[in-house]
């Protein structure tokens, strides 16, 4: 979130004081390590930001054709096979609905492990109370289940819970829906076996060093044009330094 001025430079009113900056990272995954990261960042809607991120991913080779396969009943047709891409997100719907669909059917959608754990804690706090030994014990059990056996085991555990209050029951209903919706993105045993990334720490870190360290200093307020220019400049500088160390 970045703080904006009350008015644009032309005098028109800016609605709201704090505005969300969307940030995306594109990189390779080699031997369990993220390599050659590049960034895009902007204050805009998901439908506008997704093509921006998709363009950067395409520039980096994420939409390259790596093979062809036969299609049709006789196999006479040919269909392009795109590079396998992992789309790793924090659970926000726009990531799956706008960003992930840019990539081919070979893509793997993964929900960040740490955001998954946050939702596990939300359930335990609602059912067993904040800061209780029962909460901590249940969280460890639930995390072990999904880590070792996958989402089906956790959903089975959630089905056994009951909320003692109306608020707890609401949290349970919401979180059960969350885990059902994202179940296919939470197959952590499979991802680990395949050596795929499951944490979005690199994006969280980028939010700090790309956006916050430059744009959230004491007393800063940005015009829309000024914020846009600085975001583009920050991305360009970091991308050049990472992809071309001599730049």
Coordinates of N, CA and C in Angstrom, one line a residue:
X1 N 0.8 -1.2 0.0 CA 0.0 0.0 0.0 C 0.9 1.3 0.0
X2 N 0.5 2.2 -0.8 CA 1.3 3.5 -1.0 C 0.3 4.6 -0.8
X3 N 0.8 5.7 -0.1 CA -0.1 6.8 0.2 C 0.0 7.8 -0.9
X4 N -1.2 8.2 -1.4 CA -1.4 9.1 -2.5 C -1.8 10.5 -2.0
X5 N -1.6 11.5 -2.9 CA -2.1 12.9 -2.6 C -3.7 12.9 -2.7
X6 N -4.2 13.9 -2.2 CA -5.7 14.0 -2.2 C -6.2 14.3 -3.6
X7 N -5.3 15.0 -4.4 CA -5.7 15.4 -5.8 C -4.6 15.0 -6.8
X8 N -5.1 14.8 -8.0 CA -4.2 14.6 -9.1 C -3.5 16.0 -9.4
X9 N -2.5 15.9 -10.3 CA -1.9 17.2 -10.7 C -2.8 18.1 -11.4
X10 N -3.8 17.6 -12.1 CA -4.8 18.5 -12.8 C -5.9 19.0 -11.8
X11 N -5.8 18.6 -10.5 CA -6.8 19.1 -9.6 C -8.0 18.2 -9.3
X12 N -8.1 17.1 -10.1 CA -9.2 16.2 -9.9 C -9.0 15.4 -8.6
X13 N -10.0 15.0 -7.9 CA -9.9 14.3 -6.7 C -9.5 12.8 -6.8
X14 N -8.5 12.4 -6.0 CA -8.2 11.0 -5.9 C -9.0 10.3 -4.8
X15 N -9.7 9.3 -5.1 CA -10.5 8.6 -4.2 C -9.6 7.7 -3.3
X16 N -9.7 7.9 -2.0 CA -8.9 7.1 -1.0 C -7.5 7.7 -0.8
X17 N -6.9 7.3 0.3 CA -5.6 7.8 0.6 C -4.5 6.8 0.4
X18 N -4.8 5.5 0.7 CA -3.8 4.5 0.5 C -4.3 3.6 -0.7
X19 N -3.3 3.3 -1.5 CA -3.6 2.5 -2.7 C -2.7 1.3 -2.9
X20 N -3.3 0.2 -3.4 CA -2.6 -1.0 -3.5 C -1.7 -1.0 -4.7
X21 N -0.5 -1.4 -4.5 CA 0.4 -1.7 -5.6 C 0.5 -3.2 -5.9
X22 N 0.2 -3.6 -7.1 CA 0.3 -5.0 -7.5 C 1.8 -5.2 -7.9
X23 N 2.3 -6.4 -7.6 CA 3.7 -6.7 -7.9 C 3.8 -8.1 -8.3
X24 N 4.5 -8.3 -9.4 CA 4.8 -9.7 -9.9 C 6.2 -9.9 -10.1
X25 N 6.6 -11.2 -10.0 CA 8.0 -11.6 -10.1 C 8.1 -12.7 -11.1
X26 N 9.0 -12.7 -12.0 CA 9.2 -13.7 -13.0 C 10.7 -14.2 -12.8
X27 N 10.8 -15.5 -12.8 CA 12.2 -16.1 -12.6 C 12.2 -17.5 -13.0
X28 N 13.5 -18.0 -13.1 CA 13.7 -19.4 -13.3 C 13.8 -20.2 -12.0
X29 N 13.5 -21.5 -12.1 CA 13.7 -22.4 -10.9 C 14.6 -23.5 -11.2
X30 N 15.8 -23.4 -10.6 CA 16.9 -24.3 -10.9 C 17.5 -24.9 -9.7
X31 N 17.5 -26.2 -9.6 CA 18.1 -26.9 -8.4 C 17.6 -26.4 -7.1
X32 N 16.3 -26.2 -7.1 CA 15.6 -25.7 -5.8 C 15.9 -24.3 -5.5
X33 N 16.3 -23.5 -6.5 CA 16.6 -22.1 -6.2 C 16.0 -21.2 -7.3
X34 N 15.5 -20.0 -6.8 CA 15.0 -19.0 -7.8 C 16.2 -18.3 -8.4
X35 N 16.2 -18.2 -9.7 CA 17.3 -17.6 -10.4 C 16.8 -16.5 -11.4
X36 N 17.6 -15.4 -11.6 CA 17.4 -14.4 -12.6 C 16.0 -13.8 -12.5
X37 N 15.6 -13.3 -11.3 CA 14.3 -12.7 -11.1 C 14.2 -11.4 -11.9
X38 N 13.0 -11.1 -12.4 CA 12.7 -9.7 -12.9 C 11.3 -9.4 -12.4
X39 N 10.9 -8.1 -12.5 CA 9.8 -7.6 -11.7 C 8.9 -6.7 -12.6
X40 N 7.6 -6.7 -12.3 CA 6.7 -5.7 -12.8 C 5.9 -5.2 -11.6
X41 N 5.5 -3.9 -11.6 CA 4.7 -3.3 -10.5 C 3.9 -2.2 -11.0
X42 N 2.7 -2.0 -10.5 CA 1.8 -1.0 -11.0 C 0.6 -0.8 -10.1
X43 N 0.0 0.4 -10.0 CA -1.2 0.6 -9.3 C -2.3 0.5 -10.4
X44 N -2.9 -0.6 -10.6 CA -4.0 -0.8 -11.6 C -4.8 -2.0 -11.3
X45 N -5.9 -2.2 -12.0 CA -6.8 -3.3 -11.8 C -6.1 -4.6 -12.2
X46 N -6.7 -5.7 -11.7 CA -6.1 -7.0 -12.0 C -6.2 -7.3 -13.5
X47 N -7.2 -6.9 -14.2 CA -7.4 -7.1 -15.6 C -6.3 -6.4 -16.4
X48 N -5.8 -5.3 -15.9 CA -4.8 -4.5 -16.6 C -3.4 -5.0 -16.2
X49 N -3.3 -5.4 -14.9 CA -2.0 -5.9 -14.5 C -1.6 -7.2 -15.0
X50 N -2.6 -8.1 -15.2 CA -2.3 -9.5 -15.7 C -1.5 -9.5 -17.0
X51 N -2.0 -8.7 -18.0 CA -1.2 -8.7 -19.3 C 0.2 -8.1 -19.1
X52 N 0.4 -7.2 -18.2 CA 1.7 -6.6 -17.9 C 2.6 -7.7 -17.4
X53 N 2.2 -8.5 -16.5 CA 3.0 -9.6 -15.9 C 3.2 -10.7 -17.0
X54 N 2.1 -10.9 -17.8 CA 2.2 -11.9 -18.9 C 3.2 -11.5 -19.9
X55 N 3.3 -10.2 -20.2 CA 4.3 -9.7 -21.2 C 5.7 -10.0 -20.7
X56 N 5.9 -9.7 -19.4 CA 7.3 -9.9 -18.8 C 7.6 -11.4 -18.8
X57 N 6.6 -12.2 -18.5 CA 6.9 -13.6 -18.5 C 7.2 -14.1 -19.9
X58 N 6.5 -13.6 -20.9 CA 6.7 -14.0 -22.3 C 8.1 -13.6 -22.7
X59 N 8.5 -12.4 -22.3 CA 9.9 -11.9 -22.7 C 10.9 -12.8 -22.1
X60 N 10.6 -13.4 -20.9 CA 11.6 -14.3 -20.3 C 11.5 -15.7 -20.8
X61 N 10.6 -16.0 -21.7 CA 10.5 -17.3 -22.3 C 9.4 -18.2 -21.7
X62 N 8.5 -17.7 -20.8 CA 7.5 -18.5 -20.2 C 6.5 -19.0 -21.2
X63 N 6.3 -18.4 -22.3 CA 5.3 -18.8 -23.3 C 6.0 -19.5 -24.6
X64 N 7.2 -19.9 -24.4 CA 7.9 -20.5 -25.5 C 7.3 -21.9 -25.8
X65 N 7.2 -22.2 -27.1 CA 6.8 -23.6 -27.5 C 7.9 -24.5 -27.4
X66 N 7.7 -25.6 -26.6 CA 8.8 -26.6 -26.4 C 8.6 -27.9 -27.1
X67 N 7.3 -28.1 -27.6 CA 7.0 -29.4 -28.3 C 5.7 -29.2 -29.0
X68 N 5.4 -30.2 -29.8 CA 4.1 -30.3 -30.5 C 3.5 -31.7 -30.2
X69 N 2.2 -31.7 -30.1 CA 1.5 -33.0 -29.9 C 0.3 -33.2 -30.8
X70 N 0.0 -34.4 -31.1 CA -1.1 -34.7 -32.0 C -2.5 -34.5 -31.3
X71 N -3.5 -34.0 -32.0 CA -4.8 -33.8 -31.4 C -5.8 -34.3 -32.5
X72 N -7.0 -34.5 -32.0 CA -8.1 -35.0 -32.9 C -8.2 -36.5 -32.8
X73 N -9.2 -37.1 -33.3 CA -9.5 -38.5 -33.1 C -8.4 -39.3 -33.9
X74 N -7.8 -38.8 -35.0 CA -6.8 -39.5 -35.7 C -5.4 -39.0 -35.4
X75 N -5.3 -38.0 -34.5 CA -4.0 -37.5 -34.1 C -3.4 -36.7 -35.2
X76 N -4.2 -36.4 -36.3 CA -3.6 -35.7 -37.4 C -3.3 -34.2 -37.2
X77 N -4.0 -33.6 -36.2 CA -3.8 -32.2 -35.9 C -2.6 -32.0 -35.0
X78 N -2.1 -30.8 -34.9 CA -0.9 -30.5 -34.1 C -1.3 -29.4 -33.1
X79 N -0.9 -29.6 -31.9 CA -1.1 -28.5 -30.8 C 0.2 -28.2 -30.2
X80 N 0.4 -26.9 -30.0 CA 1.7 -26.5 -29.4 C 1.7 -26.8 -27.9
X81 N 2.8 -27.3 -27.4 CA 3.0 -27.5 -26.0 C 3.9 -26.4 -25.4
X82 N 3.4 -25.6 -24.5 CA 4.1 -24.5 -24.0 C 5.0 -24.9 -22.8
X83 N 6.0 -24.1 -22.5 CA 6.9 -24.4 -21.4 C 6.1 -24.6 -20.1
X84 N 6.4 -25.5 -19.3 CA 5.8 -25.7 -18.0 C 6.1 -24.5 -17.1
X85 N 5.0 -23.9 -16.5 CA 5.2 -22.7 -15.7 C 4.5 -22.9 -14.4
X86 N 5.1 -22.5 -13.3 CA 4.5 -22.5 -12.0 C 4.0 -21.1 -11.7
X87 N 2.7 -21.0 -11.4 CA 2.1 -19.8 -10.9 C 1.8 -19.9 -9.4
X88 N 2.6 -19.2 -8.7 CA 2.6 -19.2 -7.2 C 2.0 -18.0 -6.7
X89 N 0.9 -18.1 -5.9 CA 0.2 -16.9 -5.4 C -0.3 -17.1 -4.0
X90 N -0.8 -16.0 -3.5 CA -1.2 -15.9 -2.1 C -2.6 -16.3 -1.8
X91 N -3.3 -16.7 -2.9 CA -4.7 -17.1 -2.7 C -5.7 -16.1 -3.3
X92 N -5.2 -14.9 -3.6 CA -6.1 -13.8 -4.2 C -6.7 -14.4 -5.5
X93 N -8.1 -14.2 -5.6 CA -8.8 -14.8 -6.8 C -8.2 -14.2 -8.1
X94 N -7.8 -13.0 -8.1 CA -7.4 -12.4 -9.4 C -6.2 -13.0 -10.0
X95 N -5.3 -13.6 -9.1 CA -4.1 -14.3 -9.6 C -4.5 -15.5 -10.4
X96 N -5.5 -16.3 -9.9 CA -5.9 -17.5 -10.6 C -6.8 -17.2 -11.8
X97 N -7.6 -16.1 -11.7 CA -8.6 -15.8 -12.8 C -8.0 -15.0 -13.9
X98 N -7.0 -14.1 -13.6 CA -6.5 -13.2 -14.6 C -5.0 -13.6 -15.0
X99 N -4.2 -13.9 -14.0 CA -2.8 -14.2 -14.3 C -2.6 -15.6 -14.8
X100 N -3.1 -16.6 -14.1 CA -2.8 -18.0 -14.4 C -3.3 -18.4 -15.8
X101 N -4.4 -17.8 -16.2 CA -5.0 -18.2 -17.5 C -4.2 -17.7 -18.7
X102 N -3.2 -16.8 -18.4 CA -2.3 -16.4 -19.5 C -1.4 -17.5 -20.0
X103 N -1.1 -18.5 -19.1 CA -0.2 -19.5 -19.4 C -0.9 -20.8 -19.9
X104 N -0.2 -21.7 -20.5 CA -0.8 -22.9 -21.1 C -1.3 -23.9 -20.1
X105 N -1.9 -25.0 -20.6 CA -2.4 -26.0 -19.8 C -1.4 -26.8 -19.0
X106 N -0.1 -26.5 -19.4 CA 1.0 -27.2 -18.7 C 1.3 -26.5 -17.3
X107 N 0.7 -25.4 -17.1 CA 1.0 -24.6 -15.9 C 0.6 -25.4 -14.6
X108 N 1.3 -25.1 -13.5 CA 1.0 -25.6 -12.2 C 0.6 -24.5 -11.3
X109 N -0.6 -24.4 -10.7 CA -0.9 -23.4 -9.8 C -0.7 -23.9 -8.4
X110 N 0.0 -23.0 -7.6 CA 0.4 -23.4 -6.2 C 0.1 -22.3 -5.3
X111 N -0.6 -22.6 -4.2 CA -0.9 -21.7 -3.2 C 0.3 -21.6 -2.2
X112 N 0.8 -20.4 -2.0 CA 1.9 -20.2 -1.1 C 1.7 -20.9 0.3
X113 N 2.7 -21.7 0.7 CA 2.5 -22.5 1.9 C 2.3 -21.6 3.1
X114 N 2.9 -20.5 3.2 CA 2.8 -19.6 4.4 C 1.4 -19.0 4.5
X115 N 0.8 -18.7 3.4 CA -0.6 -18.2 3.4 C -1.6 -19.3 3.8
X116 N -1.3 -20.5 3.3 CA -2.1 -21.7 3.7 C -2.0 -21.8 5.3
X117 N -0.9 -21.7 5.8 CA -0.7 -21.8 7.3 C -1.5 -20.7 8.0
X118 N -1.5 -19.5 7.5 CA -2.3 -18.4 8.1 C -3.7 -18.8 8.2
X119 N -4.3 -19.5 7.2 CA -5.7 -19.9 7.3 C -5.9 -21.0 8.3
X120 N -4.9 -21.9 8.4 CA -5.0 -22.9 9.4 C -5.1 -22.3 10.8
X121 N -4.2 -21.3 11.0 CA -4.3 -20.6 12.3 C -5.6 -19.9 12.5
X122 N -6.2 -19.3 11.5 CA -7.5 -18.6 11.6 C -8.6 -19.6 12.1
X123 N -8.5 -20.8 11.6 CA -9.5 -21.8 12.1 C -9.3 -22.2 13.5
X124 N -8.0 -22.5 13.9 CA -7.7 -22.9 15.2 C -8.1 -21.8 16.3
X125 N -7.7 -20.5 15.9 CA -8.1 -19.4 16.8 C -9.6 -19.3 17.0
X126 N -10.3 -19.5 16.0 CA -11.8 -19.4 16.1 C -12.4 -20.5 16.9
X127 N -11.8 -21.7 16.8 CA -12.4 -22.9 17.4 C -11.9 -23.1 18.9
X128 N -10.6 -22.9 19.0 CA -10.0 -23.2 20.3 C -9.5 -22.0 21.1
X129 N -9.6 -20.8 20.5 CA -9.2 -19.6 21.2 C -7.8 -19.2 20.9
X130 N -7.6 -17.9 20.9 CA -6.3 -17.3 20.6 C -5.3 -17.6 21.8
X131 N -4.1 -18.1 21.4 CA -3.1 -18.3 22.4 C -3.2 -19.4 23.3
X132 N -4.1 -20.4 23.0 CA -4.3 -21.5 23.9 C -3.4 -22.7 23.5
X133 N -3.0 -23.6 24.4 CA -2.2 -24.8 24.0 C -3.0 -25.6 23.0
X134 N -4.3 -25.7 23.1 CA -5.1 -26.5 22.2 C -4.9 -26.0 20.8
X135 N -4.9 -24.6 20.6 CA -4.8 -24.0 19.3 C -3.5 -24.4 18.7
X136 N -2.4 -24.2 19.5 CA -1.0 -24.5 18.9 C -0.9 -26.0 18.5
X137 N -1.5 -26.9 19.4 CA -1.4 -28.3 19.1 C -2.2 -28.7 17.8
X138 N -3.4 -28.1 17.7 CA -4.2 -28.4 16.5 C -3.5 -27.9 15.3
X139 N -2.9 -26.7 15.3 CA -2.3 -26.2 14.1 C -1.1 -27.1 13.7
X140 N -0.3 -27.5 14.6 CA 0.8 -28.4 14.2 C 0.3 -29.7 13.6
X141 N -0.8 -30.2 14.2 CA -1.4 -31.5 13.6 C -1.9 -31.2 12.2
X142 N -2.6 -30.1 12.0 CA -3.2 -29.8 10.7 C -2.2 -29.5 9.7
X143 N -1.1 -28.8 10.0 CA 0.0 -28.5 9.1 C 0.7 -29.8 8.7
X144 N 0.9 -30.7 9.7 CA 1.5 -32.0 9.3 C 0.7 -32.8 8.4
X145 N -0.6 -32.8 8.5 CA -1.5 -33.5 7.7 C -1.4 -33.0 6.2
X146 N -1.5 -31.7 6.0 CA -1.5 -31.3 4.6 C -0.1 -31.3 4.0
X147 N 0.9 -31.2 4.8 CA 2.3 -31.3 4.4 C 2.6 -32.7 3.9
X148 N 2.2 -33.7 4.7 CA 2.6 -35.1 4.4 C 1.5 -35.8 3.5
X149 N 0.2 -35.5 3.7 CA -0.8 -36.3 3.0 C -1.7 -35.5 2.0
X150 N -1.5 -34.1 2.0 CA -2.2 -33.3 1.0 C -3.6 -32.8 1.5
X151 N -4.3 -32.1 0.7 CA -5.5 -31.3 1.1 C -6.7 -32.2 1.5
X152 N -6.8 -33.4 0.9 CA -7.9 -34.2 1.3 C -7.9 -34.6 2.7
X153 N -6.7 -34.8 3.3 CA -6.6 -35.2 4.7 C -7.0 -34.0 5.6
X154 N -6.6 -32.8 5.2 CA -7.0 -31.6 6.0 C -8.5 -31.3 5.9
X155 N -9.1 -31.5 4.7 CA -10.5 -31.3 4.6 C -11.3 -32.3 5.4
X156 N -10.8 -33.5 5.5 CA -11.5 -34.5 6.4 C -11.4 -34.0 7.8
X157 N -10.3 -33.5 8.2 CA -10.1 -33.0 9.6 C -11.1 -31.8 9.9
X158 N -11.2 -30.9 8.9 CA -12.0 -29.7 9.1 C -13.5 -30.1 9.2
X159 N -13.9 -31.2 8.5 CA -15.3 -31.7 8.6 C -15.7 -32.1 10.0
X160 N -14.7 -32.5 10.8 CA -15.0 -32.9 12.2 C -15.1 -31.8 13.2
X161 N -14.8 -30.6 12.8 CA -14.8 -29.4 13.7 C -16.2 -28.8 13.9
X162 N -16.4 -28.3 15.1 CA -17.6 -27.6 15.4 C -17.3 -26.3 16.1
X163 N -18.0 -25.2 15.7 CA -17.7 -23.9 16.4 C -18.7 -23.8 17.5
X164 N -18.1 -23.2 18.7 CA -19.0 -23.1 19.9 C -19.8 -21.8 19.8
X165 N -19.4 -20.8 18.9 CA -20.1 -19.6 18.8 C -20.5 -19.3 17.4
X166 N -21.4 -18.4 17.2 CA -21.8 -18.0 15.8 C -20.6 -17.5 15.0
X167 N -19.8 -16.7 15.6 CA -18.6 -16.2 14.9 C -17.7 -17.3 14.5
X168 N -17.5 -18.3 15.4 CA -16.6 -19.4 15.1 C -17.2 -20.2 14.0
X169 N -18.5 -20.4 13.9 CA -19.1 -21.2 12.9 C -19.0 -20.5 11.5
X170 N -19.0 -19.1 11.5 CA -18.9 -18.4 10.3 C -17.4 -18.5 9.8
X171 N -16.5 -18.4 10.7 CA -15.1 -18.6 10.3 C -14.9 -20.0 9.7
X172 N -15.4 -21.0 10.4 CA -15.3 -22.4 9.8 C -15.9 -22.5 8.4
X173 N -17.0 -22.0 8.2 CA -17.7 -22.1 6.9 C -16.8 -21.4 5.9
X174 N -16.3 -20.2 6.2 CA -15.5 -19.5 5.2 C -14.2 -20.2 4.9
X175 N -13.5 -20.7 5.9 CA -12.3 -21.4 5.7 C -12.4 -22.7 5.1
X176 N -13.5 -23.5 5.4 CA -13.7 -24.7 4.6 C -13.9 -24.4 3.1
X177 N -14.6 -23.4 2.8 CA -14.8 -23.0 1.4 C -13.4 -22.6 0.8
X178 N -12.6 -21.9 1.5 CA -11.3 -21.5 1.0 C -10.4 -22.8 0.7
X179 N -10.4 -23.7 1.6 CA -9.6 -24.9 1.4 C -10.2 -25.8 0.3
X180 N -11.5 -25.9 0.2 CA -12.1 -26.7 -0.9 C -11.7 -26.0 -2.3
X181 N -11.9 -24.7 -2.3 CA -11.6 -24.0 -3.6 C -10.1 -24.1 -4.0
X182 N -9.2 -24.1 -3.1 CA -7.8 -24.1 -3.4 C -7.2 -25.5 -3.2
X183 N -8.0 -26.5 -3.1 CA -7.4 -27.9 -2.8 C -6.4 -28.3 -3.8
X184 N -6.7 -28.1 -5.1 CA -5.7 -28.6 -6.1 C -4.5 -27.8 -6.1
X185 N -4.5 -26.6 -5.5 CA -3.3 -25.8 -5.4 C -2.5 -26.0 -4.1
X186 N -2.9 -27.0 -3.3 CA -2.3 -27.3 -2.1 C -1.8 -28.7 -2.0
X187 N -1.4 -29.3 -3.1 CA -0.9 -30.7 -3.2 C 0.6 -30.6 -2.8
X188 N 0.9 -30.2 -1.6 CA 2.3 -30.0 -1.2 C 3.2 -31.3 -1.3
X189 N 2.7 -32.4 -0.9 CA 3.6 -33.6 -1.1 C 4.0 -33.8 -2.5
X190 N 3.1 -33.6 -3.5 CA 3.5 -33.8 -4.9 C 4.5 -32.7 -5.3
X191 N 4.2 -31.5 -4.9 CA 5.1 -30.4 -5.3 C 6.5 -30.6 -4.8
X192 N 6.6 -31.1 -3.5 CA 7.9 -31.3 -2.9 C 8.6 -32.4 -3.7
X193 N 7.9 -33.5 -4.0 CA 8.5 -34.6 -4.7 C 9.0 -34.2 -6.1
X194 N 8.3 -33.2 -6.7 CA 8.7 -32.7 -8.0 C 9.8 -31.6 -7.9
X195 N 10.1 -31.2 -6.7 CA 11.1 -30.1 -6.5 C 10.6 -28.7 -6.9
X196 N 9.3 -28.5 -6.8 CA 8.7 -27.2 -7.2 C 8.7 -26.2 -6.0
X197 N 8.7 -24.9 -6.2 CA 8.7 -24.0 -5.1 C 7.3 -23.9 -4.5
X198 N 7.2 -23.7 -3.2 CA 5.9 -23.6 -2.6 C 5.8 -22.3 -1.7
X199 N 6.8 -21.5 -1.7 CA 6.7 -20.3 -0.9 C 6.9 -19.0 -1.7
X200 N 6.2 -18.0 -1.4 CA 6.2 -16.7 -2.1 C 7.1 -15.6 -1.4
X201 N 8.1 -16.1 -0.6 CA 8.9 -15.2 0.1 C 9.6 -14.2 -0.8
X202 N 10.0 -14.6 -2.0 CA 10.7 -13.7 -2.9 C 9.8 -12.5 -3.3
X203 N 8.5 -12.8 -3.5 CA 7.6 -11.7 -3.8 C 7.4 -10.7 -2.6
X204 N 7.3 -11.3 -1.4 CA 7.1 -10.5 -0.2 C 8.3 -9.7 0.0
X205 N 9.5 -10.2 -0.2 CA 10.7 -9.4 -0.1 C 10.8 -8.3 -1.1
X206 N 10.4 -8.6 -2.4 CA 10.4 -7.6 -3.4 C 9.4 -6.4 -3.1
X207 N 8.3 -6.7 -2.5 CA 7.4 -5.7 -2.1 C 8.1 -4.7 -1.1
X208 N 9.0 -5.2 -0.3 CA 9.7 -4.3 0.6 C 10.8 -3.5 -0.1
X209 N 11.7 -4.2 -0.8 CA 12.8 -3.5 -1.4 C 12.5 -2.7 -2.7
X210 N 11.5 -3.2 -3.4 CA 11.1 -2.5 -4.6 C 10.2 -1.3 -4.4
X211 N 9.2 -1.5 -3.5 CA 8.1 -0.5 -3.3 C 8.3 0.2 -2.0
X212 N 8.3 -0.5 -0.9 CA 8.2 0.2 0.4 C 9.5 1.0 0.7
X213 N 10.7 0.5 0.5 CA 11.8 1.3 0.9 C 12.0 2.6 0.1
X214 N 11.4 2.7 -1.0 CA 11.4 3.9 -1.8 C 10.2 4.8 -1.7
X215 N 9.0 4.2 -1.5 CA 7.8 4.9 -1.6 C 7.0 5.1 -0.3
X216 N 7.5 4.5 0.8 CA 6.7 4.6 2.0 C 7.6 5.2 3.1
X217 N 8.4 6.2 2.8 CA 9.2 6.9 3.7 C 8.3 7.9 4.4
X218 N 8.8 8.4 5.6 CA 8.0 9.4 6.4 C 7.5 10.6 5.6
X219 N 6.2 10.8 5.6 CA 5.6 12.0 5.0 C 5.4 11.9 3.5
X220 N 5.8 10.8 2.9 CA 5.6 10.8 1.4 C 4.2 10.6 1.0
X221 N 3.8 11.4 0.0 CA 2.5 11.3 -0.7 C 2.8 11.4 -2.2
X222 N 2.2 10.6 -2.9 CA 2.5 10.5 -4.3 C 1.3 11.0 -5.2
X223 N 1.7 11.6 -6.3 CA 0.7 11.8 -7.4 C 0.6 10.5 -8.2
X224 N -0.4 10.3 -8.9 CA -0.6 9.1 -9.7 C 0.5 9.0 -10.7
X225 N 0.8 10.1 -11.4 CA 1.9 10.1 -12.4 C 3.2 9.8 -11.8
X226 N 3.5 10.5 -10.7 CA 4.8 10.3 -10.0 C 5.0 8.9 -9.5
X227 N 4.0 8.3 -8.9 CA 4.1 6.9 -8.4 C 4.3 6.0 -9.6
X228 N 3.6 6.2 -10.6 CA 3.7 5.3 -11.8 C 5.2 5.4 -12.4
X229 N 5.7 6.6 -12.5 CA 7.1 6.7 -13.0 C 8.1 6.0 -12.1
X230 N 8.0 6.2 -10.8 CA 9.0 5.6 -9.9 C 8.9 4.1 -9.9
X231 N 7.7 3.6 -10.0 CA 7.5 2.1 -10.1 C 8.2 1.5 -11.3
X232 N 7.9 2.2 -12.4 CA 8.5 1.7 -13.7 C 10.0 1.8 -13.6
X233 N 10.5 2.9 -13.1 CA 12.0 3.1 -13.0 C 12.6 2.1 -12.0
X234 N 12.0 1.8 -10.9 CA 12.5 0.8 -10.0 C 12.6 -0.5 -10.6
X235 N 11.5 -0.9 -11.3 CA 11.5 -2.2 -12.0 C 12.6 -2.3 -13.0
X236 N 12.8 -1.2 -13.8 CA 13.8 -1.2 -14.9 C 15.2 -1.3 -14.3
X237 N 15.4 -0.6 -13.3 CA 16.8 -0.6 -12.7 C 17.1 -2.0 -12.1
X238 N 16.2 -2.6 -11.3 CA 16.4 -3.9 -10.7 C 16.5 -5.0 -11.8
X239 N 15.7 -4.9 -12.8 CA 15.7 -5.9 -13.9 C 17.1 -5.8 -14.6
X240 N 17.5 -4.6 -14.9 CA 18.8 -4.5 -15.6 C 20.0 -5.0 -14.8
X241 N 19.9 -4.7 -13.5 CA 21.0 -5.2 -12.6 C 21.0 -6.7 -12.4
X242 N 19.9 -7.3 -12.4 CA 19.8 -8.7 -12.2 C 20.1 -9.5 -13.5
X243 N 19.5 -9.1 -14.6 CA 19.6 -9.8 -15.9 C 20.9 -9.5 -16.6
X244 N 21.5 -8.3 -16.3 CA 22.7 -7.9 -16.9 C 23.6 -7.2 -15.9
X245 N 24.4 -8.0 -15.1 CA 25.1 -7.4 -14.0 C 26.0 -6.3 -14.4
X246 N 26.4 -6.2 -15.7 CA 27.3 -5.1 -16.1 C 26.6 -3.8 -16.4
X247 N 25.2 -3.9 -16.4 CA 24.4 -2.7 -16.7 C 24.5 -1.7 -15.5

